[in-house]
PDB file of C-alpha atoms and ligand atoms in Angstrom:
ATOM      1  CA  ASP A   1     -16.963  -4.199-154.289  1.00 51.00           C
ATOM      2  CA  TRP A   2     -13.759  -5.696-155.741  1.00 54.00           C
ATOM      3  CA  ARG A   3     -12.277  -2.233-156.269  1.00 59.00           C
ATOM      4  CA  MET A   4     -12.015  -1.454-152.565  1.00 54.00           C
ATOM      5  CA  ALA A   5     -12.138  -3.509-149.362  1.00 66.00           C
ATOM      6  CA  GLY A   6      -8.781  -4.126-147.777  1.00 84.00           C
ATOM      7  CA  HIS A   7      -6.489  -3.330-150.675  1.00 96.00           C
ATOM      8  CA  ARG A   8      -4.068  -0.454-150.867  1.00 98.00           C
ATOM      9  CA  GLY A   9      -4.258   2.205-153.558  1.00 98.00           C
ATOM     10  CA  ALA A  10      -1.535   2.769-156.138  1.00 98.00           C
ATOM     11  CA  LEU A  11       0.943   5.639-156.244  1.00 99.00           C
ATOM     12  CA  ILE A  12       0.955   7.027-159.773  1.00 99.00           C
ATOM     13  CA  VAL A  13       3.240   9.913-160.791  1.00 99.00           C
ATOM     14  CA  LEU A  14       3.064  12.064-163.910  1.00 99.00           C
ATOM     15  CA  GLU A  15       6.291  13.702-165.070  1.00 98.00           C
ATOM     16  CA  GLY A  16       7.312  15.523-168.230  1.00 98.00           C
ATOM     17  CA  ALA A  17       8.344  18.851-169.710  1.00 95.00           C
ATOM     18  CA  ASP A  18       6.524  22.132-169.295  1.00 95.00           C
ATOM     19  CA  ARG A  19       3.136  22.012-171.137  1.00 96.00           C
ATOM     20  CA  ALA A  20       3.373  18.260-171.780  1.00 97.00           C
ATOM     21  CA  GLY A  21      -0.093  17.995-170.221  1.00 98.00           C
ATOM     22  CA  LYS A  22       0.670  16.725-166.696  1.00 98.00           C
ATOM     23  CA  SER A  23      -1.871  18.842-164.835  1.00 98.00           C
ATOM     24  CA  THR A  24      -4.611  18.313-167.450  1.00 98.00           C
ATOM     25  CA  GLN A  25      -4.045  14.560-167.495  1.00 98.00           C
ATOM     26  CA  ALA A  26      -3.789  14.248-163.706  1.00 99.00           C
ATOM     27  CA  ARG A  27      -7.228  15.849-163.349  1.00 98.00           C
ATOM     28  CA  ARG A  28      -8.770  13.705-166.070  1.00 98.00           C
ATOM     29  CA  LEU A  29      -7.279  10.514-164.681  1.00 99.00           C
ATOM     30  CA  VAL A  30      -8.684  11.099-161.184  1.00 99.00           C
ATOM     31  CA  GLU A  31     -12.089  11.840-162.689  1.00 98.00           C
ATOM     32  CA  ALA A  32     -12.043   8.740-164.921  1.00 98.00           C
ATOM     33  CA  LEU A  33     -10.876   6.413-162.132  1.00 98.00           C
ATOM     34  CA  ARG A  34     -13.649   7.694-159.873  1.00 98.00           C
ATOM     35  CA  ASN A  35     -16.199   7.133-162.614  1.00 98.00           C
ATOM     36  CA  GLN A  36     -14.989   3.535-162.834  1.00 97.00           C
ATOM     37  CA  GLY A  37     -15.594   3.097-159.107  1.00 98.00           C
ATOM     38  CA  TYR A  38     -12.032   3.438-157.842  1.00 98.00           C
ATOM     39  CA  GLN A  39     -11.135   5.700-154.963  1.00 98.00           C
ATOM     40  CA  ALA A  40      -8.696   8.242-156.386  1.00 98.00           C
ATOM     41  CA  GLU A  41      -7.315  11.638-155.425  1.00 99.00           C
ATOM     42  CA  GLY A  42      -4.926  14.128-156.973  1.00 98.00           C
ATOM     43  CA  MET A  43      -1.788  15.549-155.415  1.00 98.00           C
ATOM     44  CA  ARG A  44       0.889  17.899-156.790  1.00 98.00           C
ATOM     45  CA  PHE A  45       4.421  18.949-156.051  1.00 99.00           C
ATOM     46  CA  PRO A  46       5.379  21.513-155.184  1.00 98.00           C
ATOM     47  CA  GLU A  47       2.321  21.772-152.922  1.00 99.00           C
ATOM     48  CA  ARG A  48       2.491  25.517-152.399  1.00 98.00           C
ATOM     49  CA  THR A  49      -0.048  25.819-149.573  1.00 98.00           C
ATOM     50  CA  THR A  50       2.123  24.644-146.652  1.00 98.00           C
ATOM     51  CA  GLU A  51       4.712  26.863-144.921  1.00 98.00           C
ATOM     52  CA  ILE A  52       7.519  25.166-146.820  1.00 99.00           C
ATOM     53  CA  GLY A  53       5.408  25.284-149.983  1.00 98.00           C
ATOM     54  CA  ARG A  54       4.987  29.031-149.628  1.00 98.00           C
ATOM     55  CA  LEU A  55       8.767  29.483-149.510  1.00 98.00           C
ATOM     56  CA  VAL A  56       9.136  27.390-152.650  1.00 98.00           C
ATOM     57  CA  GLY A  57       6.247  29.208-154.355  1.00 98.00           C
ATOM     58  CA  SER A  58       7.721  32.610-153.698  1.00 98.00           C
ATOM     59  CA  TYR A  59      11.080  31.365-155.042  1.00 98.00           C
ATOM     60  CA  LEU A  60       9.432  30.098-158.245  1.00 98.00           C
ATOM     61  CA  GLU A  61       7.612  33.404-158.664  1.00 98.00           C
ATOM     62  CA  LYS A  62      11.001  35.145-158.277  1.00 98.00           C
ATOM     63  CA  LYS A  63       9.716  37.040-155.251  1.00 98.00           C
ATOM     64  CA  SER A  64      12.618  35.636-153.268  1.00 98.00           C
ATOM     65  CA  ASN A  65      16.040  34.171-153.918  1.00 98.00           C
ATOM     66  CA  ILE A  66      17.111  31.001-152.147  1.00 97.00           C
ATOM     67  CA  GLU A  67      20.543  29.408-152.480  1.00 96.00           C
ATOM     68  CA  ASP A  68      20.403  26.469-154.948  1.00 96.00           C
ATOM     69  CA  HIS A  69      21.208  23.600-152.556  1.00 96.00           C
ATOM     70  CA  THR A  70      18.848  25.034-149.972  1.00 97.00           C
ATOM     71  CA  VAL A  71      15.868  25.288-152.290  1.00 98.00           C
ATOM     72  CA  HIS A  72      16.520  21.747-153.511  1.00 98.00           C
ATOM     73  CA  LEU A  73      16.181  20.560-149.905  1.00 98.00           C
ATOM     74  CA  LEU A  74      13.006  22.603-149.466  1.00 98.00           C
ATOM     75  CA  PHE A  75      11.397  20.969-152.526  1.00 99.00           C
ATOM     76  CA  SER A  76      12.294  17.603-150.991  1.00 99.00           C
ATOM     77  CA  ALA A  77      11.033  18.635-147.531  1.00 99.00           C
ATOM     78  CA  ASN A  78       7.755  19.613-149.203  1.00 99.00           C
ATOM     79  CA  ARG A  79       7.413  15.980-150.314  1.00 99.00           C
ATOM     80  CA  TRP A  80       8.498  14.522-146.956  1.00 99.00           C
ATOM     81  CA  GLU A  81       5.957  16.608-145.060  1.00 99.00           C
ATOM     82  CA  HIS A  82       3.252  14.866-147.126  1.00 99.00           C
ATOM     83  CA  VAL A  83       4.532  11.325-146.539  1.00 99.00           C
ATOM     84  CA  PRO A  84       2.257  10.563-143.545  1.00 98.00           C
ATOM     85  CA  LEU A  85      -0.734  11.661-145.639  1.00 98.00           C
ATOM     86  CA  ILE A  86       0.432   9.685-148.693  1.00 98.00           C
ATOM     87  CA  LYS A  87       0.846   6.514-146.623  1.00 98.00           C
ATOM     88  CA  GLU A  88      -2.520   6.957-144.929  1.00 98.00           C
ATOM     89  CA  LYS A  89      -4.343   7.466-148.237  1.00 98.00           C
ATOM     90  CA  LEU A  90      -2.689   4.501-149.955  1.00 98.00           C
ATOM     91  CA  LYS A  91      -3.395   2.285-146.962  1.00 98.00           C
ATOM     92  CA  SER A  92      -7.065   3.232-146.983  1.00 98.00           C
ATOM     93  CA  GLY A  93      -7.325   2.148-150.616  1.00 98.00           C
ATOM     94  CA  ILE A  94      -7.062   5.533-152.306  1.00 98.00           C
ATOM     95  CA  THR A  95      -5.035   5.698-155.513  1.00 98.00           C
ATOM     96  CA  LEU A  96      -2.969   8.886-155.664  1.00 99.00           C
ATOM     97  CA  VAL A  97      -2.301  10.633-158.945  1.00 99.00           C
ATOM     98  CA  VAL A  98       0.680  12.922-158.393  1.00 99.00           C
ATOM     99  CA  ASP A  99       1.584  15.856-160.666  1.00 99.00           C
ATOM    100  CA  ARG A 100       5.458  15.925-160.386  1.00 98.00           C
ATOM    101  CA  TYR A 101       7.512  14.169-157.720  1.00 99.00           C
ATOM    102  CA  ALA A 102      11.173  13.588-156.858  1.00 99.00           C
ATOM    103  CA  PHE A 103      12.057  13.183-160.560  1.00 98.00           C
ATOM    104  CA  SER A 104      11.259  16.845-161.165  1.00 98.00           C
ATOM    105  CA  GLY A 105      13.361  17.675-158.139  1.00 98.00           C
ATOM    106  CA  VAL A 106      16.403  15.896-159.537  1.00 98.00           C
ATOM    107  CA  ALA A 107      15.899  16.917-163.175  1.00 98.00           C
ATOM    108  CA  PHE A 108      15.599  20.618-162.374  1.00 98.00           C
ATOM    109  CA  THR A 109      18.318  21.046-159.764  1.00 98.00           C
ATOM    110  CA  SER A 110      20.815  18.913-161.684  1.00 97.00           C
ATOM    111  CA  SER A 111      20.313  21.212-164.684  1.00 96.00           C
ATOM    112  CA  LYS A 112      21.702  24.157-162.732  1.00 96.00           C
ATOM    113  CA  GLU A 113      25.254  25.354-162.967  1.00 86.00           C
ATOM    114  CA  VAL A 114      26.948  25.856-159.636  1.00 75.00           C
ATOM    115  CA  LYS A 115      28.127  29.456-159.587  1.00 69.00           C
ATOM    116  CA  GLY A 116      31.663  30.127-158.534  1.00 66.00           C
ATOM    117  CA  HIS A 117      35.181  28.880-158.980  1.00 70.00           C
ATOM    118  CA  LEU A 118      37.506  26.620-157.102  1.00 72.00           C
ATOM    119  CA  SER A 119      41.278  27.058-156.809  1.00 77.00           C
ATOM    120  CA  VAL A 120      43.085  23.779-157.289  1.00 79.00           C
ATOM    121  CA  ARG A 121      46.806  23.187-156.802  1.00 84.00           C
ATOM    122  CA  CYS A 122      48.573  22.055-159.980  1.00 85.00           C
ATOM    123  CA  ARG A 123      51.005  19.148-160.020  1.00 82.00           C
ATOM    124  CA  HIS A 124      54.013  21.378-160.658  1.00 83.00           C
ATOM    125  CA  GLY A 125      53.072  24.014-158.146  1.00 83.00           C
ATOM    126  CA  GLY A 126      50.884  27.091-158.492  1.00 85.00           C
ATOM    127  CA  PHE A 127      47.109  27.192-158.673  1.00 84.00           C
ATOM    128  CA  LYS A 128      44.544  27.164-161.413  1.00 80.00           C
ATOM    129  CA  GLU A 129      40.959  28.278-161.308  1.00 76.00           C
ATOM    130  CA  THR A 130      38.461  25.634-162.216  1.00 72.00           C
ATOM    131  CA  GLU A 131      34.673  25.771-162.388  1.00 69.00           C
ATOM    132  CA  LEU A 132      32.771  24.073-159.625  1.00 66.00           C
ATOM    133  CA  PRO A 133      31.062  20.906-160.889  1.00 65.00           C
ATOM    134  CA  ASN A 134      27.346  20.904-161.641  1.00 75.00           C
ATOM    135  CA  PHE A 135      24.916  19.285-159.259  1.00 93.00           C
ATOM    136  CA  SER A 136      25.321  15.542-159.791  1.00 95.00           C
ATOM    137  CA  LEU A 137      22.321  13.237-160.163  1.00 96.00           C
ATOM    138  CA  HIS A 138      23.709  11.360-157.179  1.00 96.00           C
ATOM    139  CA  TRP A 139      23.725  14.414-154.918  1.00 96.00           C
ATOM    140  CA  CYS A 140      20.287  15.516-156.080  1.00 98.00           C
ATOM    141  CA  LYS A 141      18.674  12.141-155.373  1.00 98.00           C
ATOM    142  CA  GLN A 142      19.851  11.767-151.773  1.00 98.00           C
ATOM    143  CA  PRO A 143      17.236  13.875-149.934  1.00 98.00           C
ATOM    144  CA  ASP A 144      14.420  11.903-151.606  1.00 98.00           C
ATOM    145  CA  VAL A 145      15.883   8.447-150.905  1.00 98.00           C
ATOM    146  CA  GLY A 146      13.255   6.445-148.989  1.00 98.00           C
ATOM    147  CA  LEU A 147      10.164   8.374-150.100  1.00 99.00           C
ATOM    148  CA  PRO A 148       7.182   6.176-151.004  1.00 99.00           C
ATOM    149  CA  LYS A 149       8.132   4.619-154.342  1.00 99.00           C
ATOM    150  CA  PRO A 150       5.699   5.209-157.191  1.00 99.00           C
ATOM    151  CA  ASP A 151       4.143   2.046-158.598  1.00 98.00           C
ATOM    152  CA  LEU A 152       4.058   3.776-161.978  1.00 99.00           C
ATOM    153  CA  VAL A 153       5.827   6.846-163.373  1.00 99.00           C
ATOM    154  CA  VAL A 154       4.270   8.102-166.594  1.00 99.00           C
ATOM    155  CA  PHE A 155       6.597  10.286-168.634  1.00 98.00           C
ATOM    156  CA  LEU A 156       4.632  12.560-170.939  1.00 98.00           C
ATOM    157  CA  ASN A 157       7.006  12.853-173.852  1.00 98.00           C
ATOM    158  CA  ILE A 158       6.883  15.912-176.077  1.00 96.00           C
ATOM    159  CA  THR A 159       9.358  17.789-178.278  1.00 93.00           C
ATOM    160  CA  PRO A 160      10.005  21.474-177.497  1.00 87.00           C
ATOM    161  CA  GLU A 161       8.468  22.312-180.908  1.00 89.00           C
ATOM    162  CA  GLU A 162       5.182  20.567-180.104  1.00 93.00           C
ATOM    163  CA  ALA A 163       5.098  22.057-176.603  1.00 91.00           C
ATOM    164  CA  SER A 164       5.638  25.565-177.991  1.00 89.00           C
ATOM    165  CA  LYS A 165       2.389  25.241-179.992  1.00 93.00           C
ATOM    166  CA  ARG A 166       0.581  25.108-176.642  1.00 95.00           C
ATOM    167  CA  GLY A 167       1.556  28.650-175.727  1.00 91.00           C
ATOM    168  CA  ASP A 168       4.526  30.636-174.541  1.00 89.00           C
ATOM    169  CA  TYR A 169       6.596  29.998-171.483  1.00 90.00           C
ATOM    170  CA  GLY A 170       5.315  31.632-168.339  1.00 91.00           C
ATOM    171  CA  THR A 171       7.290  34.069-166.241  1.00 93.00           C
ATOM    172  CA  GLU A 172       8.267  31.726-163.417  1.00 96.00           C
ATOM    173  CA  ARG A 173      11.794  30.610-162.707  1.00 96.00           C
ATOM    174  CA  TYR A 174      13.099  27.827-165.021  1.00 96.00           C
ATOM    175  CA  GLU A 175      10.661  28.766-167.797  1.00 93.00           C
ATOM    176  CA  THR A 176      13.235  29.265-170.552  1.00 92.00           C
ATOM    177  CA  SER A 177      13.890  26.991-173.502  1.00 90.00           C
ATOM    178  CA  ASP A 178      17.635  26.589-172.744  1.00 93.00           C
ATOM    179  CA  PHE A 179      16.956  25.387-169.229  1.00 95.00           C
ATOM    180  CA  GLN A 180      14.089  23.120-170.280  1.00 94.00           C
ATOM    181  CA  LYS A 181      16.368  21.390-172.807  1.00 94.00           C
ATOM    182  CA  LYS A 182      18.791  20.519-170.026  1.00 95.00           C
ATOM    183  CA  VAL A 183      15.924  19.273-167.863  1.00 97.00           C
ATOM    184  CA  GLN A 184      14.792  17.000-170.694  1.00 96.00           C
ATOM    185  CA  LYS A 185      18.258  15.386-170.842  1.00 97.00           C
ATOM    186  CA  ARG A 186      18.262  14.787-167.112  1.00 97.00           C
ATOM    187  CA  TYR A 187      14.851  13.128-167.289  1.00 98.00           C
ATOM    188  CA  ALA A 188      16.290  10.779-169.942  1.00 98.00           C
ATOM    189  CA  GLU A 189      19.090   9.804-167.563  1.00 98.00           C
ATOM    190  CA  LEU A 190      16.593   9.152-164.761  1.00 98.00           C
ATOM    191  CA  MET A 191      14.552   6.932-167.062  1.00 98.00           C
ATOM    192  CA  ASP A 192      17.558   4.604-167.486  1.00 98.00           C
ATOM    193  CA  ASP A 193      16.848   3.420-163.928  1.00 97.00           C
ATOM    194  CA  LYS A 194      15.127   0.074-164.482  1.00 96.00           C
ATOM    195  CA  SER A 195      14.243  -0.319-160.791  1.00 97.00           C
ATOM    196  CA  LEU A 196      11.397   2.099-161.471  1.00 98.00           C
ATOM    197  CA  ASN A 197       8.305   1.420-163.545  1.00 98.00           C
ATOM    198  CA  TRP A 198       8.690   4.185-166.154  1.00 98.00           C
ATOM    199  CA  LYS A 199       6.177   4.279-168.992  1.00 98.00           C
ATOM    200  CA  VAL A 200       6.659   6.777-171.793  1.00 98.00           C
ATOM    201  CA  VAL A 201       3.472   8.134-173.364  1.00 98.00           C
ATOM    202  CA  ASP A 202       3.481  10.232-176.546  1.00 98.00           C
ATOM    203  CA  ALA A 203       2.146  13.527-175.220  1.00 98.00           C
ATOM    204  CA  ALA A 204       1.764  15.063-178.698  1.00 98.00           C
ATOM    205  CA  GLN A 205      -1.358  12.965-179.275  1.00 98.00           C
ATOM    206  CA  SER A 206      -4.842  14.373-178.689  1.00 98.00           C
ATOM    207  CA  MET A 207      -5.857  14.873-175.056  1.00 98.00           C
ATOM    208  CA  GLU A 208      -8.246  11.964-175.437  1.00 98.00           C
ATOM    209  CA  ASP A 209      -5.614   9.550-176.749  1.00 98.00           C
ATOM    210  CA  VAL A 210      -3.095  10.542-174.080  1.00 98.00           C
ATOM    211  CA  HIS A 211      -5.798  10.091-171.456  1.00 99.00           C
ATOM    212  CA  ASN A 212      -6.768   6.631-172.693  1.00 98.00           C
ATOM    213  CA  ALA A 213      -3.144   5.484-172.685  1.00 98.00           C
ATOM    214  CA  ILE A 214      -2.586   6.704-169.126  1.00 99.00           C
ATOM    215  CA  LYS A 215      -5.882   5.257-167.918  1.00 98.00           C
ATOM    216  CA  GLN A 216      -5.050   1.815-169.270  1.00 98.00           C
ATOM    217  CA  LEU A 217      -1.598   1.836-167.630  1.00 98.00           C
ATOM    218  CA  SER A 218      -3.139   3.050-164.375  1.00 98.00           C
ATOM    219  CA  GLU A 219      -5.876   0.440-164.151  1.00 98.00           C
ATOM    220  CA  ALA A 220      -3.333  -2.311-164.736  1.00 98.00           C
ATOM    221  CA  ILE A 221      -1.020  -1.006-162.008  1.00 98.00           C
ATOM    222  CA  ILE A 222      -3.854  -0.555-159.491  1.00 98.00           C
ATOM    223  CA  THR A 223      -4.608  -4.268-159.862  1.00 98.00           C
ATOM    224  CA  GLU A 224      -0.952  -5.209-159.616  1.00 98.00           C
ATOM    225  CA  ALA A 225      -0.077  -2.990-156.652  1.00 98.00           C
ATOM    226  CA  ARG A 226      -3.018  -4.112-154.512  1.00 96.00           C
ATOM    227  CA  HIS A 227      -1.168  -7.039-152.948  1.00 94.00           C
ATOM    228  CA  GLN A 228       2.301  -5.472-152.781  1.00 97.00           C
ATOM    229  CA  PRO A 229       3.773  -3.309-150.036  1.00 98.00           C
ATOM    230  CA  VAL A 230       4.668   0.279-150.924  1.00 98.00           C
ATOM    231  CA  GLY A 231       8.354   0.395-151.878  1.00 98.00           C
ATOM    232  CA  LYS A 232      11.070   2.870-150.966  1.00 98.00           C
ATOM    233  CA  LEU A 233      12.381   5.201-153.662  1.00 98.00           C
ATOM    234  CA  TRP A 234      16.088   4.860-154.601  1.00 98.00           C
ATOM    235  CA  ALA A 235      16.751   2.813-151.452  1.00 96.00           C
TER     236      ALA A 235
HETATM  237  P1  ADP B   1       1.764  20.816-167.772  1.00 67.23           P
HETATM  238  O1  ADP B   1       1.040  20.654-166.472  1.00 67.23           O
HETATM  239  O2  ADP B   1       2.523  19.580-168.175  1.00 67.23           O
HETATM  240  O3  ADP B   1       2.633  22.031-167.832  1.00 67.23           O
HETATM  241  P2  ADP B   1      -0.882  21.438-168.829  1.00 67.23           P
HETATM  242  O4  ADP B   1      -1.744  20.283-168.506  1.00 67.23           O
HETATM  243  O5  ADP B   1      -0.992  22.651-167.968  1.00 67.23           O
HETATM  244  O6  ADP B   1       0.672  20.987-168.919  1.00 67.23           O
HETATM  245  O7  ADP B   1      -1.158  21.808-170.345  1.00 67.23           O
HETATM  246  C1  ADP B   1      -0.515  22.926-170.967  1.00 67.23           C
HETATM  247  C2  ADP B   1      -1.425  23.509-172.059  1.00 67.23           C
HETATM  248  O8  ADP B   1      -1.520  22.584-173.143  1.00 67.23           O
HETATM  249  C3  ADP B   1      -2.839  23.762-171.587  1.00 67.23           C
HETATM  250  O9  ADP B   1      -3.317  24.921-172.243  1.00 67.23           O
HETATM  251  C4  ADP B   1      -3.607  22.538-172.069  1.00 67.23           C
HETATM  252  O10 ADP B   1      -4.958  22.813-172.307  1.00 67.23           O
HETATM  253  C5  ADP B   1      -2.876  22.193-173.358  1.00 67.23           C
HETATM  254  N1  ADP B   1      -2.839  20.744-173.636  1.00 67.23           N
HETATM  255  C6  ADP B   1      -2.673  19.740-172.748  1.00 67.23           C
HETATM  256  N2  ADP B   1      -2.666  18.537-173.358  1.00 67.23           N
HETATM  257  C7  ADP B   1      -2.832  18.771-174.673  1.00 67.23           C
HETATM  258  C8  ADP B   1      -2.912  17.926-175.844  1.00 67.23           C
HETATM  259  N3  ADP B   1      -2.805  16.595-175.765  1.00 67.23           N
HETATM  260  N4  ADP B   1      -3.062  18.524-177.041  1.00 67.23           N
HETATM  261  C9  ADP B   1      -3.149  19.872-177.141  1.00 67.23           C
HETATM  262  N5  ADP B   1      -3.091  20.721-176.088  1.00 67.23           N
HETATM  263  C10 ADP B   1      -2.935  20.189-174.869  1.00 67.23           C
HETATM  264  N1  FDM B   2      10.306  21.858-159.475  1.00 67.23           N
HETATM  265  C1  FDM B   2       9.328  21.036-159.075  1.00 67.23           C
HETATM  266  C2  FDM B   2      11.586  21.770-158.947  1.00 67.23           C
HETATM  267  O1  FDM B   2      12.486  22.529-159.321  1.00 67.23           O
HETATM  268  N2  FDM B   2      11.853  20.841-157.982  1.00 67.23           N
HETATM  269  C3  FDM B   2      10.892  19.988-157.536  1.00 67.23           C
HETATM  270  O2  FDM B   2      11.157  19.144-156.656  1.00 67.23           O
HETATM  271  C4  FDM B   2       9.574  20.077-158.101  1.00 67.23           C
HETATM  272  C5  FDM B   2       8.489  19.168-157.637  1.00 67.23           C
HETATM  273  O3  FDM B   2       8.969  23.743-159.942  1.00 67.23           O
HETATM  274  F1  FDM B   2       9.508  24.497-162.839  1.00 67.23           F
HETATM  275  C6  FDM B   2       9.999  22.909-160.469  1.00 67.23           C
HETATM  276  C7  FDM B   2       9.491  22.408-161.770  1.00 67.23           C
HETATM  277  C8  FDM B   2       8.660  23.585-162.255  1.00 67.23           C
HETATM  278  C9  FDM B   2       8.109  24.194-160.993  1.00 67.23           C
HETATM  279  O4  FDM B   2       5.878  24.137-161.742  1.00 67.23           O
HETATM  280  C10 FDM B   2       6.697  23.795-160.691  1.00 67.23           C
HETATM  281  P1  FDM B   2       4.364  23.611-161.858  1.00 67.23           P
HETATM  282  O5  FDM B   2       3.821  24.404-162.999  1.00 67.23           O
HETATM  283  O6  FDM B   2       3.708  23.958-160.539  1.00 67.23           O
HETATM  284  O7  FDM B   2       4.388  22.154-162.145  1.00 67.23           O
HETATM  285 MG1   MG B   3       1.195  21.755-164.650  1.00 67.23          MG
END
């Protein structure tokens, strides 16, 4: 059948704010692609079932505290430990639908304030206390440089007002409206990167309409990616 035999699968990532519909749409997309005769599987990050994933999971559930840089590297390591599997699946023709990827990693960590102060020497002698800089996008991207590059990154776009109609924030780390607003700004900066195939979908539409939009984008990219090698992210 034209949908299989010798061609690689596509790497499709869903990103977006809390309650934008990533997990719902990832499930529906896999199901719809399979019904159309494609080989497709879901994947998510963080993947909490590995040893590294359990550390990250316990951090998100606030059962443990991990220093900010360190946990950023663990989120990235959780992706790297899946790279052999990702490559194998794509090579065998399976399209992967991934719920969050390196873009979440960068958007969330770069929204954190670095705690602490730095003493800097003034030009005319003496010292002044200055705040440490926030995590830069540049610093946050480095651990994920070279990961398999998504063929398509769908950004499920929703306003905080629309998202709030879908229920309250949970009790995990990062689930506050102040923090989520910062994350949203960081996503916008990441979407300025034209070396990636970002597609913005209006996530305030009905589940059905969002699904149809994502499905159409996905089928087109599966056809396009078939003959191309998998790229390297931010490399
Ligand atoms: P995310 O994974 O982005 O946090 P979910 O897929 O878990 O989002 O969806 C969050 C909640 O919003 C769920 O209760 C889901 O049923 C609901 N939901 C998802 N998409 C829509 C939509 N298009 N319209 C209305 N409610 C939705
Ligand atoms: N998150 C997710 C990060 O901070 N860094 C990452 O690299 C990734 C993949 O973990 F708050 C955050 C984003 C979100 C949480 O929540 C995961 P879900 O509900 O499992 O997507
Ligand atoms: Mg989700």
